[in-house]
C-alpha cells in the first residue's frame, strides 16, 4: 500500500475507535445530571447509590475516550501536514478552543464531582455534574465546527501569495449551516446511545434480581432518553439528508447508489453497485421513495452519480469524484437498520417500563443487553457515510485527500504506527469492556467510587 492509503486507514481506525466512547460520554453526563437532580429533590439515598454506580461506568468510558482521542490531533501534523499547512489557521482555531475551554472545564469539574461527594454541598456537587454535561456538549460543538469546515468551507479566503486558506470571518465559521445539522444529529445520537446503554445495564441487573426498584427508575429514564434520541436522530437525519442533496449531491447519490438522473426515482433497499459500468447489477427498490427522501415530496428529479461526476469534472478538473460506493451505500443502510431497530426497542421500553410488566418480559430484557450495540453500529455507519462519502475531498471543493497527505513520511513508518495503534486500541477496548462488565457484575454494592486504574487514566 502507498502512504496515502495507509494514512487514511490509520486515521479511520483511530477515529472509529475513539468515537465508540464519545456519544456515551455526551449522553451519560447529561443522564447523570438529570438523575442526580432527582436525588437532590427527593433525598432518596438509593438514587445516590445509583448515580455513583453509573458514575463508575461514566469514568471508565471517559478515561478511554481521552486515551484514544489524544492521538487524533497529532495526526494532522504528521500524516496530514500538507492539509494542516493549507487550512491549519482555520481548522486549528476551534480545536484549540475545545481543548483550552471545554475540555478543561469538563475534566476539572469531573474531578471535583468524583472526589467531592462528602466534601461539597449537595447543590454545589450537583452543579459540578451539570457543568461536566454542558462542557461535554460544548466540546462536541467545537469539534464538529472544525469538521463542518471540511464538509462545507465558509468564512475564508485563499491567499495566493502563501498558497493557504485564511480565516476571514469567525462568525461564519460558527454559524456554518452544516454544523447545525451535524451537531443536532450527533447530540440526538448521544441521547439514543446512553438510553440503550443504561437500558442494557438495567435489564442485566433486573434479570439478576438486584435492586429492582432502583434499576426500574434507571430503566424508565433510559427509555425516555432512548425514545427521544432515536426519534430525534431520525427526524434530523432526514432534514440533514435533504440539506446534503443540495450541498454534497455526490455523497447522497452514492449513499443511495443512484446512478442516473431521473424524475421520481426509486430508492434501493439493497443493491450491488457496479462502479465500472456506472450502474447497479442488482437492486431491490421502493418506487418513488428516493424523491421523497431527497425533497420530502414525490415526483422530483434527483441527480445521479454519473451526471454529478460530469458536472464536477467541468467545475474542478479531471478526477474521479465518486467515493467508494459499496462502503458508503452499506454504511448508510447499517445506520438506517440500526435506527429502525432502536426505535422499535425504545417504543417497547416505554410500553413495558412498569415493574409489573417488566417482570413478565424476560425475553425482551435479555434482548436489550446485546441491543446496547445498536447505537454503536449506527453511529459508526453514520460517520463512515460522512467521511467516506466526502472523498476524494479532504476539504470539500478546495483540497483533495491526496493533496493533504504528508510528503515526507515514509510508508513503512505509517504502516508500523498503524499496526501499533490497532494493537493498543484493541487492548484498550478490551480493558474498557472488561471494566464495564466487572462493574455491572458487582452491582450497586455500597456505591462508592474508588480511585483505580480508570481514575488514574482519567486524571
Short mmCIF file of C-alpha atoms in Angstrom, two decimals:
data_model
loop_
_atom_site.label_atom_id
_atom_site.label_comp_id
_atom_site.label_asym_id
_atom_site.label_seq_id
_atom_site.Cartn_x
_atom_site.Cartn_y
_atom_site.Cartn_z
CA UNK A 1 0.00 0.00 0.00
CA UNK A 2 1.07 3.57 -0.62
CA UNK A 3 1.38 6.29 2.02
CA UNK A 4 -1.99 7.80 1.15
CA UNK A 5 -3.94 4.60 1.72
CA UNK A 6 -2.05 3.78 4.90
CA UNK A 7 -2.59 7.29 6.29
CA UNK A 8 -6.29 7.07 5.51
CA UNK A 9 -6.56 3.66 7.19
CA UNK A 10 -4.73 4.94 10.25
CA UNK A 11 -6.97 7.96 10.67
CA UNK A 12 -10.10 5.91 10.04
CA UNK A 13 -9.01 3.28 12.57
CA UNK A 14 -8.21 5.73 15.36
CA UNK A 15 -11.34 7.79 14.67
CA UNK A 16 -13.71 4.81 14.77
CA UNK A 17 -12.13 3.54 17.99
CA UNK A 18 -12.34 6.99 19.58
CA UNK A 19 -15.94 7.52 18.54
CA UNK A 20 -17.01 4.36 20.35
CA UNK A 21 -16.67 6.39 23.56
CA UNK A 22 -17.69 9.93 22.55
CA UNK A 23 -21.50 9.62 22.26
CA UNK A 24 -21.76 7.78 25.57
CA UNK A 25 -19.68 10.47 27.33
CA UNK A 26 -22.00 13.16 25.98
CA UNK A 27 -25.20 11.30 26.80
CA UNK A 28 -24.20 9.74 30.12
CA UNK A 29 -23.00 13.04 31.59
CA UNK A 30 -26.46 14.51 30.92
CA UNK A 31 -28.16 11.35 32.17
CA UNK A 32 -26.22 11.54 35.44
CA UNK A 33 -27.00 15.24 35.85
CA UNK A 34 -30.74 14.57 35.49
CA UNK A 35 -30.63 11.57 37.80
CA UNK A 36 -28.62 13.42 40.46
CA UNK A 37 -31.10 16.29 40.25
CA UNK A 38 -33.82 13.79 41.13
CA UNK A 39 -31.73 12.63 44.07
CA UNK A 40 -31.30 16.20 45.32
CA UNK A 41 -35.03 16.93 45.02
CA UNK A 42 -36.17 13.69 46.71
CA UNK A 43 -33.33 12.97 49.12
CA UNK A 44 -33.62 9.26 48.23
CA UNK A 45 -30.29 7.67 49.22
CA UNK A 46 -30.99 4.84 46.80
CA UNK A 47 -30.76 7.30 43.92
CA UNK A 48 -27.40 8.43 45.28
CA UNK A 49 -26.14 4.84 45.07
CA UNK A 50 -27.50 4.59 41.52
CA UNK A 51 -25.78 7.82 40.46
CA UNK A 52 -22.47 6.60 41.91
CA UNK A 53 -22.82 3.24 40.17
CA UNK A 54 -23.48 4.80 36.77
CA UNK A 55 -20.76 7.32 37.56
CA UNK A 56 -18.23 4.48 37.66
CA UNK A 57 -19.28 3.46 34.14
CA UNK A 58 -19.03 7.07 33.01
CA UNK A 59 -15.48 7.37 34.36
CA UNK A 60 -14.37 4.21 32.56
CA UNK A 61 -15.83 5.48 29.29
CA UNK A 62 -14.47 9.00 29.78
CA UNK A 63 -10.97 7.72 30.50
CA UNK A 64 -10.97 5.59 27.37
CA UNK A 65 -12.27 8.49 25.31
CA UNK A 66 -9.39 10.66 26.49
CA UNK A 67 -6.81 7.93 25.90
CA UNK A 68 -7.99 7.24 22.35
CA UNK A 69 -8.62 10.89 21.45
CA UNK A 70 -5.20 12.32 22.23
CA UNK A 71 -3.72 10.74 19.11
CA UNK A 72 -6.21 12.37 16.75
CA UNK A 73 -4.74 15.85 16.66
CA UNK A 74 -1.15 14.64 16.34
CA UNK A 75 -2.00 13.00 13.03
CA UNK A 76 -2.86 16.36 11.46
CA UNK A 77 0.73 17.50 11.90
CA UNK A 78 2.32 14.18 10.99
CA UNK A 79 0.42 12.16 8.39
CA UNK A 80 -1.55 15.17 7.11
CA UNK A 81 0.94 18.02 7.27
CA UNK A 82 0.01 19.40 3.83
CA UNK A 83 -3.60 19.65 4.97
CA UNK A 84 -2.53 21.41 8.18
CA UNK A 85 -0.33 23.79 6.23
CA UNK A 86 -3.19 24.63 3.87
CA UNK A 87 -6.09 25.18 6.32
CA UNK A 88 -4.43 24.98 9.75
CA UNK A 89 -5.14 28.64 10.53
CA UNK A 90 -8.85 27.90 10.24
CA UNK A 91 -9.09 24.29 11.38
CA UNK A 92 -6.86 24.82 14.41
CA UNK A 93 -8.95 27.60 15.97
CA UNK A 94 -11.99 25.54 17.07
CA UNK A 95 -9.74 22.65 18.12
CA UNK A 96 -7.70 24.96 20.33
CA UNK A 97 -10.83 26.44 21.91
CA UNK A 98 -12.19 22.95 22.53
CA UNK A 99 -9.02 21.89 24.36
CA UNK A 100 -8.42 25.10 26.31
CA UNK A 101 -12.01 25.82 27.25
CA UNK A 102 -14.47 22.96 27.02
CA UNK A 103 -12.20 20.01 27.84
CA UNK A 104 -10.51 21.78 30.76
CA UNK A 105 -13.91 22.66 32.25
CA UNK A 106 -15.12 19.13 31.70
CA UNK A 107 -12.10 17.42 33.29
CA UNK A 108 -11.78 19.91 36.16
CA UNK A 109 -15.37 19.66 37.33
CA UNK A 110 -15.43 15.91 36.77
CA UNK A 111 -12.58 15.66 39.27
CA UNK A 112 -14.50 17.81 41.73
CA UNK A 113 -17.57 15.63 41.23
CA UNK A 114 -15.65 12.39 41.81
CA UNK A 115 -13.90 13.48 45.00
CA UNK A 116 -16.48 15.95 46.28
CA UNK A 117 -19.35 13.70 47.32
CA UNK A 118 -18.89 14.27 51.03
CA UNK A 119 -16.83 17.47 50.80
CA UNK A 120 -19.06 19.78 48.75
CA UNK A 121 -22.62 20.84 49.45
CA UNK A 122 -25.23 18.81 47.58
CA UNK A 123 -26.17 21.73 45.33
CA UNK A 124 -22.57 22.60 44.52
CA UNK A 125 -21.77 18.96 43.85
CA UNK A 126 -24.75 18.68 41.50
CA UNK A 127 -23.61 21.87 39.75
CA UNK A 128 -20.28 20.14 39.04
CA UNK A 129 -22.02 17.36 37.10
CA UNK A 130 -24.19 19.83 35.20
CA UNK A 131 -21.02 21.74 34.24
CA UNK A 132 -19.46 18.47 33.07
CA UNK A 133 -22.55 17.77 30.93
CA UNK A 134 -22.59 21.29 29.49
CA UNK A 135 -18.84 21.29 28.81
CA UNK A 136 -19.10 17.90 27.11
CA UNK A 137 -21.76 19.15 24.71
CA UNK A 138 -19.77 22.35 24.08
CA UNK A 139 -16.69 20.26 23.39
CA UNK A 140 -18.62 18.33 20.75
CA UNK A 141 -19.74 21.62 19.18
CA UNK A 142 -16.16 22.83 18.65
CA UNK A 143 -15.04 19.50 17.21
CA UNK A 144 -17.98 19.47 14.82
CA UNK A 145 -17.33 23.10 13.89
CA UNK A 146 -13.87 22.05 12.71
CA UNK A 147 -15.23 19.02 10.87
CA UNK A 148 -18.02 21.03 9.27
CA UNK A 149 -15.47 23.37 7.72
CA UNK A 150 -14.05 20.32 5.95
CA UNK A 151 -17.55 19.44 4.76
CA UNK A 152 -18.67 22.96 3.87
CA UNK A 153 -15.81 25.52 3.92
CA UNK A 154 -17.00 29.04 4.85
CA UNK A 155 -15.54 32.26 6.21
CA UNK A 156 -12.19 32.07 4.43
CA UNK A 157 -10.20 33.38 1.51
CA UNK A 158 -7.30 31.86 -0.41
CA UNK A 159 -4.02 33.75 -0.08
CA UNK A 160 -2.39 33.24 -3.45
CA UNK A 161 0.97 34.51 -2.17
CA UNK A 162 1.23 31.83 0.53
CA UNK A 163 -0.98 29.20 -1.09
CA UNK A 164 -3.01 28.86 2.10
CA UNK A 165 -6.62 29.32 3.17
CA UNK A 166 -7.02 32.05 5.80
CA UNK A 167 -9.90 32.78 8.15
CA UNK A 168 -11.81 35.95 7.35
CA UNK A 169 -14.96 35.52 9.46
CA UNK A 170 -15.05 33.60 12.74
CA UNK A 171 -18.78 34.29 12.85
CA UNK A 172 -19.35 32.48 9.55
CA UNK A 173 -17.30 29.56 10.85
CA UNK A 174 -19.51 29.32 13.95
CA UNK A 175 -22.77 29.65 12.02
CA UNK A 176 -21.87 27.17 9.29
CA UNK A 177 -25.14 25.60 8.15
CA UNK A 178 -23.51 22.16 8.11
CA UNK A 179 -22.62 22.45 11.81
CA UNK A 180 -26.24 22.95 12.83
CA UNK A 181 -27.39 19.73 11.16
CA UNK A 182 -24.35 17.71 12.18
CA UNK A 183 -24.37 18.83 15.81
CA UNK A 184 -28.09 18.14 16.23
CA UNK A 185 -27.61 14.72 14.64
CA UNK A 186 -24.65 13.83 16.86
CA UNK A 187 -26.30 15.08 20.05
CA UNK A 188 -29.51 13.16 19.43
CA UNK A 189 -27.39 10.10 18.62
CA UNK A 190 -25.70 10.53 22.00
CA UNK A 191 -29.10 10.54 23.75
CA UNK A 192 -30.01 7.31 21.98
CA UNK A 193 -26.63 5.79 22.86
CA UNK A 194 -26.92 6.44 26.60
CA UNK A 195 -30.55 5.37 26.54
CA UNK A 196 -29.70 1.94 25.18
CA UNK A 197 -26.57 1.64 27.30
CA UNK A 198 -28.49 2.21 30.54
CA UNK A 199 -31.40 0.07 29.32
CA UNK A 200 -28.99 -2.81 28.79
CA UNK A 201 -27.28 -2.32 32.14
CA UNK A 202 -30.62 -2.02 33.94
CA UNK A 203 -32.02 -5.08 32.16
CA UNK A 204 -29.00 -7.12 33.29
CA UNK A 205 -29.41 -6.04 36.91
CA UNK A 206 -33.18 -6.64 36.90
CA UNK A 207 -32.67 -10.13 35.47
CA UNK A 208 -30.18 -10.78 38.27
CA UNK A 209 -32.76 -9.60 40.79
CA UNK A 210 -30.54 -6.80 42.13
CA UNK A 211 -32.03 -3.57 43.47
CA UNK A 212 -35.00 -3.89 41.14
CA UNK A 213 -36.69 -0.75 42.42
CA UNK A 214 -33.66 1.43 41.71
CA UNK A 215 -32.91 -0.11 38.33
CA UNK A 216 -36.56 0.27 37.35
CA UNK A 217 -36.04 4.00 37.90
CA UNK A 218 -32.92 3.93 35.71
CA UNK A 219 -34.84 1.88 33.13
CA UNK A 220 -37.67 4.41 32.94
CA UNK A 221 -35.33 7.36 32.49
CA UNK A 222 -33.27 5.44 29.94
CA UNK A 223 -36.40 4.53 27.97
CA UNK A 224 -37.25 8.22 27.66
CA UNK A 225 -33.72 9.09 26.56
CA UNK A 226 -33.67 6.22 24.05
CA UNK A 227 -37.03 7.12 22.50
CA UNK A 228 -36.39 10.88 22.29
CA UNK A 229 -32.89 10.33 20.94
CA UNK A 230 -33.96 7.78 18.34
CA UNK A 231 -36.91 9.84 17.07
CA UNK A 232 -34.79 12.99 17.01
CA UNK A 233 -31.87 11.40 15.18
CA UNK A 234 -34.24 10.02 12.54
CA UNK A 235 -36.06 13.32 12.01
CA UNK A 236 -32.91 15.42 11.99
CA UNK A 237 -31.20 12.87 9.76
CA UNK A 238 -33.96 13.25 7.18
CA UNK A 239 -33.55 17.02 7.02
CA UNK A 240 -29.78 16.68 7.03
CA UNK A 241 -30.07 14.35 4.05
CA UNK A 242 -32.19 16.91 2.22
CA UNK A 243 -29.54 19.54 3.00
CA UNK A 244 -26.74 17.31 1.70
CA UNK A 245 -28.63 16.65 -1.54
CA UNK A 246 -28.05 20.34 -2.24
CA UNK A 247 -24.60 20.83 -0.69
CA UNK A 248 -22.93 17.45 -1.37
CA UNK A 249 -25.07 15.78 -4.03
CA UNK A 250 -22.43 13.16 -4.82
CA UNK A 251 -22.39 11.89 -1.24
CA UNK A 252 -26.14 11.31 -1.15
CA UNK A 253 -26.26 9.86 -4.67
CA UNK A 254 -23.58 7.34 -3.69
CA UNK A 255 -25.30 6.62 -0.34
CA UNK A 256 -28.35 5.58 -2.37
CA UNK A 257 -26.45 4.01 -5.29
CA UNK A 258 -28.43 6.28 -7.61
CA UNK A 259 -26.53 6.36 -10.89
CA UNK A 260 -28.60 8.25 -13.45
CA UNK A 261 -30.60 11.46 -13.08
CA UNK A 262 -34.31 10.73 -13.25
CA UNK A 263 -37.71 12.02 -12.19
CA UNK A 264 -39.35 10.40 -9.16
CA UNK A 265 -36.58 7.76 -8.81
CA UNK A 266 -36.86 4.58 -6.80
CA UNK A 267 -34.93 4.05 -3.56
CA UNK A 268 -32.71 0.98 -3.35
CA UNK A 269 -33.10 -1.05 -0.16
CA UNK A 270 -30.33 -3.41 -1.26
CA UNK A 271 -28.08 -3.00 -4.29
CA UNK A 272 -24.93 -4.41 -5.87
CA UNK A 273 -23.19 -1.29 -7.19
CA UNK A 274 -21.03 -1.65 -10.30
CA UNK A 275 -18.87 1.45 -10.49
CA UNK A 276 -17.03 0.33 -13.61
CA UNK A 277 -20.25 0.32 -15.62
CA UNK A 278 -21.99 3.11 -13.71
CA UNK A 279 -24.98 1.05 -12.66
CA UNK A 280 -26.31 -1.48 -10.17
CA UNK A 281 -26.06 -5.11 -11.24
CA UNK A 282 -28.91 -5.82 -8.83
CA UNK A 283 -31.24 -3.66 -6.75
CA UNK A 284 -34.32 -4.16 -4.61
CA UNK A 285 -36.20 -0.86 -4.76
CA UNK A 286 -39.12 1.08 -3.29
CA UNK A 287 -40.86 3.01 -6.11
CA UNK A 288 -40.56 6.81 -5.96
CA UNK A 289 -39.15 6.85 -2.42
CA UNK A 290 -35.81 8.50 -3.28
CA UNK A 291 -37.61 11.64 -4.42
CA UNK A 292 -39.44 11.83 -1.10
CA UNK A 293 -36.27 11.23 0.92
CA UNK A 294 -34.43 13.92 -1.06
CA UNK A 295 -37.13 16.63 -1.12
CA UNK A 296 -40.00 15.42 1.14
CA UNK A 297 -42.20 15.19 -1.92
CA UNK A 298 -42.75 12.74 -4.73
CA UNK A 299 -42.16 13.40 -8.43
CA UNK A 300 -38.97 15.48 -8.08
CA UNK A 301 -35.86 15.00 -10.19
CA UNK A 302 -32.85 13.60 -8.35
CA UNK A 303 -29.37 13.88 -9.83
CA UNK A 304 -27.44 10.64 -10.35
CA UNK A 305 -23.79 9.74 -9.80
CA UNK A 306 -22.86 9.69 -13.49
CA UNK A 307 -24.22 13.17 -14.17
CA UNK A 308 -22.79 14.64 -10.96
CA UNK A 309 -19.37 13.25 -11.92
CA UNK A 310 -19.54 15.09 -15.26
CA UNK A 311 -20.54 18.33 -13.53
CA UNK A 312 -17.68 18.07 -11.03
CA UNK A 313 -15.15 17.39 -13.78
CA UNK A 314 -16.34 20.53 -15.55
CA UNK A 315 -16.05 22.56 -12.30
CA UNK A 316 -12.92 21.15 -10.65
CA UNK A 317 -10.98 19.40 -13.41
CA UNK A 318 -10.43 15.81 -14.44
CA UNK A 319 -10.54 13.41 -11.48
CA UNK A 320 -12.62 10.59 -10.05
CA UNK A 321 -15.12 12.27 -7.75
CA UNK A 322 -17.07 9.09 -6.98
CA UNK A 323 -16.24 7.77 -3.46
CA UNK A 324 -16.32 4.10 -2.53
CA UNK A 325 -19.91 3.22 -3.41
CA UNK A 326 -20.06 -0.11 -1.59
CA UNK A 327 -18.79 1.27 1.72
CA UNK A 328 -20.95 4.41 1.62
CA UNK A 329 -24.10 2.61 0.46
CA UNK A 330 -23.97 -0.17 3.05
CA UNK A 331 -22.73 2.05 5.89
CA UNK A 332 -25.83 4.17 5.25
CA UNK A 333 -28.02 1.09 5.49
CA UNK A 334 -26.34 -0.12 8.67
CA UNK A 335 -27.20 3.28 10.15
CA UNK A 336 -30.80 3.08 8.95
CA UNK A 337 -31.32 -0.52 10.06
CA UNK A 338 -29.80 0.21 13.46
CA UNK A 339 -32.05 3.25 13.85
CA UNK A 340 -35.17 1.29 12.91
CA UNK A 341 -34.42 -1.45 15.44
CA UNK A 342 -33.64 1.15 18.10
CA UNK A 343 -36.97 2.86 17.50
CA UNK A 344 -38.83 -0.43 17.91
CA UNK A 345 -36.91 -1.38 21.06
CA UNK A 346 -37.35 2.07 22.62
CA UNK A 347 -41.11 2.04 22.00
CA UNK A 348 -41.35 -1.35 23.72
CA UNK A 349 -39.26 0.01 26.60
CA UNK A 350 -41.75 2.85 27.09
CA UNK A 351 -44.72 0.49 26.90
CA UNK A 352 -43.25 -2.08 29.28
CA UNK A 353 -41.40 0.18 31.71
CA UNK A 354 -43.67 -0.54 34.69
CA UNK A 355 -42.09 -3.08 37.09
CA UNK A 356 -45.05 -5.46 36.89
CA UNK A 357 -44.80 -5.51 33.09
CA UNK A 358 -41.02 -5.96 33.03
CA UNK A 359 -41.29 -8.94 35.38
CA UNK A 360 -43.03 -10.88 32.59
CA UNK A 361 -40.73 -9.72 29.76
CA UNK A 362 -37.56 -11.70 30.43
CA UNK A 363 -37.04 -12.36 26.73
CA UNK A 364 -37.16 -8.65 25.97
CA UNK A 365 -34.82 -7.83 28.86
CA UNK A 366 -32.32 -10.40 27.60
CA UNK A 367 -32.56 -8.89 24.11
CA UNK A 368 -31.81 -5.41 25.49
CA UNK A 369 -28.32 -6.48 26.55
CA UNK A 370 -26.96 -7.12 23.02
CA UNK A 371 -29.10 -4.21 21.78
CA UNK A 372 -26.62 -1.95 23.56
CA UNK A 373 -24.50 -2.40 20.40
CA UNK A 374 -27.13 -0.93 18.07
CA UNK A 375 -26.29 2.76 18.60
CA UNK A 376 -22.58 1.99 18.22
CA UNK A 377 -23.23 0.35 14.85
CA UNK A 378 -25.50 3.21 13.76
CA UNK A 379 -23.03 5.88 14.92
CA UNK A 380 -20.14 4.20 13.12
CA UNK A 381 -22.19 3.78 9.96
CA UNK A 382 -23.15 7.45 10.03
CA UNK A 383 -19.56 8.64 10.34
CA UNK A 384 -18.45 6.36 7.52
CA UNK A 385 -21.09 7.95 5.30
CA UNK A 386 -19.98 11.44 6.36
CA UNK A 387 -16.27 10.86 5.80
CA UNK A 388 -16.02 8.20 3.07
CA UNK A 389 -18.85 9.86 1.16
CA UNK A 390 -16.85 13.12 1.03
CA UNK A 391 -13.98 11.53 -0.89
CA UNK A 392 -11.85 12.46 -2.75
CA UNK A 393 -12.06 15.76 -0.84
CA UNK A 394 -10.40 16.41 2.49
CA UNK A 395 -11.82 19.95 2.35
CA UNK A 396 -14.82 19.87 0.06
CA UNK A 397 -14.14 21.70 -3.18
CA UNK A 398 -10.75 23.04 -2.01
CA UNK A 399 -8.28 20.25 -1.37
CA UNK A 400 -8.29 16.54 -2.18
CA UNK A 401 -7.10 13.87 0.22
CA UNK A 402 -4.09 13.10 -1.98
CA UNK A 403 -3.06 16.77 -1.78
CA UNK A 404 -3.36 16.82 2.02
CA UNK A 405 -1.17 13.84 2.91
CA UNK A 406 2.36 14.43 4.21
CA UNK A 407 5.09 14.22 1.57
CA UNK A 408 7.99 13.19 3.78
CA UNK A 409 6.55 10.43 5.99
CA UNK A 410 7.56 7.03 4.54
CA UNK A 411 5.05 4.22 4.09
CA UNK A 412 6.84 1.78 6.46
CA UNK A 413 6.60 4.32 9.31
CA UNK A 414 2.87 4.80 8.74
CA UNK A 415 2.33 1.05 8.49
CA UNK A 416 4.24 0.41 11.72
CA UNK A 417 2.30 3.06 13.62
CA UNK A 418 -0.99 1.79 12.15
CA UNK A 419 -0.30 -1.73 13.40
CA UNK A 420 0.74 -0.32 16.76
CA UNK A 421 -2.47 1.68 17.09
CA UNK A 422 -4.59 -1.34 16.18
CA UNK A 423 -2.91 -3.44 18.88
CA UNK A 424 -3.01 -0.74 21.57
CA UNK A 425 -6.54 0.44 20.81
CA UNK A 426 -7.83 -3.13 20.69
CA UNK A 427 -6.28 -3.73 24.10
CA UNK A 428 -7.87 -0.55 25.44
CA UNK A 429 -11.26 -1.59 24.07
CA UNK A 430 -10.95 -4.99 25.75
CA UNK A 431 -9.97 -3.29 29.02
CA UNK A 432 -12.95 -0.93 28.81
CA UNK A 433 -15.41 -3.74 28.14
CA UNK A 434 -13.94 -5.87 30.93
CA UNK A 435 -14.10 -2.99 33.43
CA UNK A 436 -17.71 -2.28 32.50
CA UNK A 437 -18.57 -5.97 32.80
CA UNK A 438 -16.82 -6.19 36.18
CA UNK A 439 -18.65 -3.13 37.48
CA UNK A 440 -22.00 -4.47 36.29
CA UNK A 441 -21.37 -7.89 37.86
CA UNK A 442 -20.59 -6.23 41.19
CA UNK A 443 -23.82 -4.23 41.05
CA UNK A 444 -24.52 -1.27 43.26
CA UNK A 445 -22.60 -2.61 46.28
CA UNK A 446 -22.09 0.42 48.51
CA UNK A 447 -21.98 2.79 45.55
CA UNK A 448 -18.54 4.17 46.35
CA UNK A 449 -16.17 5.40 43.66
CA UNK A 450 -12.66 4.26 44.32
CA UNK A 451 -9.51 5.55 42.64
CA UNK A 452 -8.49 2.64 40.46
CA UNK A 453 -6.90 2.26 37.02
CA UNK A 454 -9.74 4.09 35.25
CA UNK A 455 -9.49 7.05 37.58
CA UNK A 456 -5.74 7.20 37.19
CA UNK A 457 -6.14 7.33 33.42
CA UNK A 458 -8.85 9.99 33.61
CA UNK A 459 -6.58 12.17 35.67
#
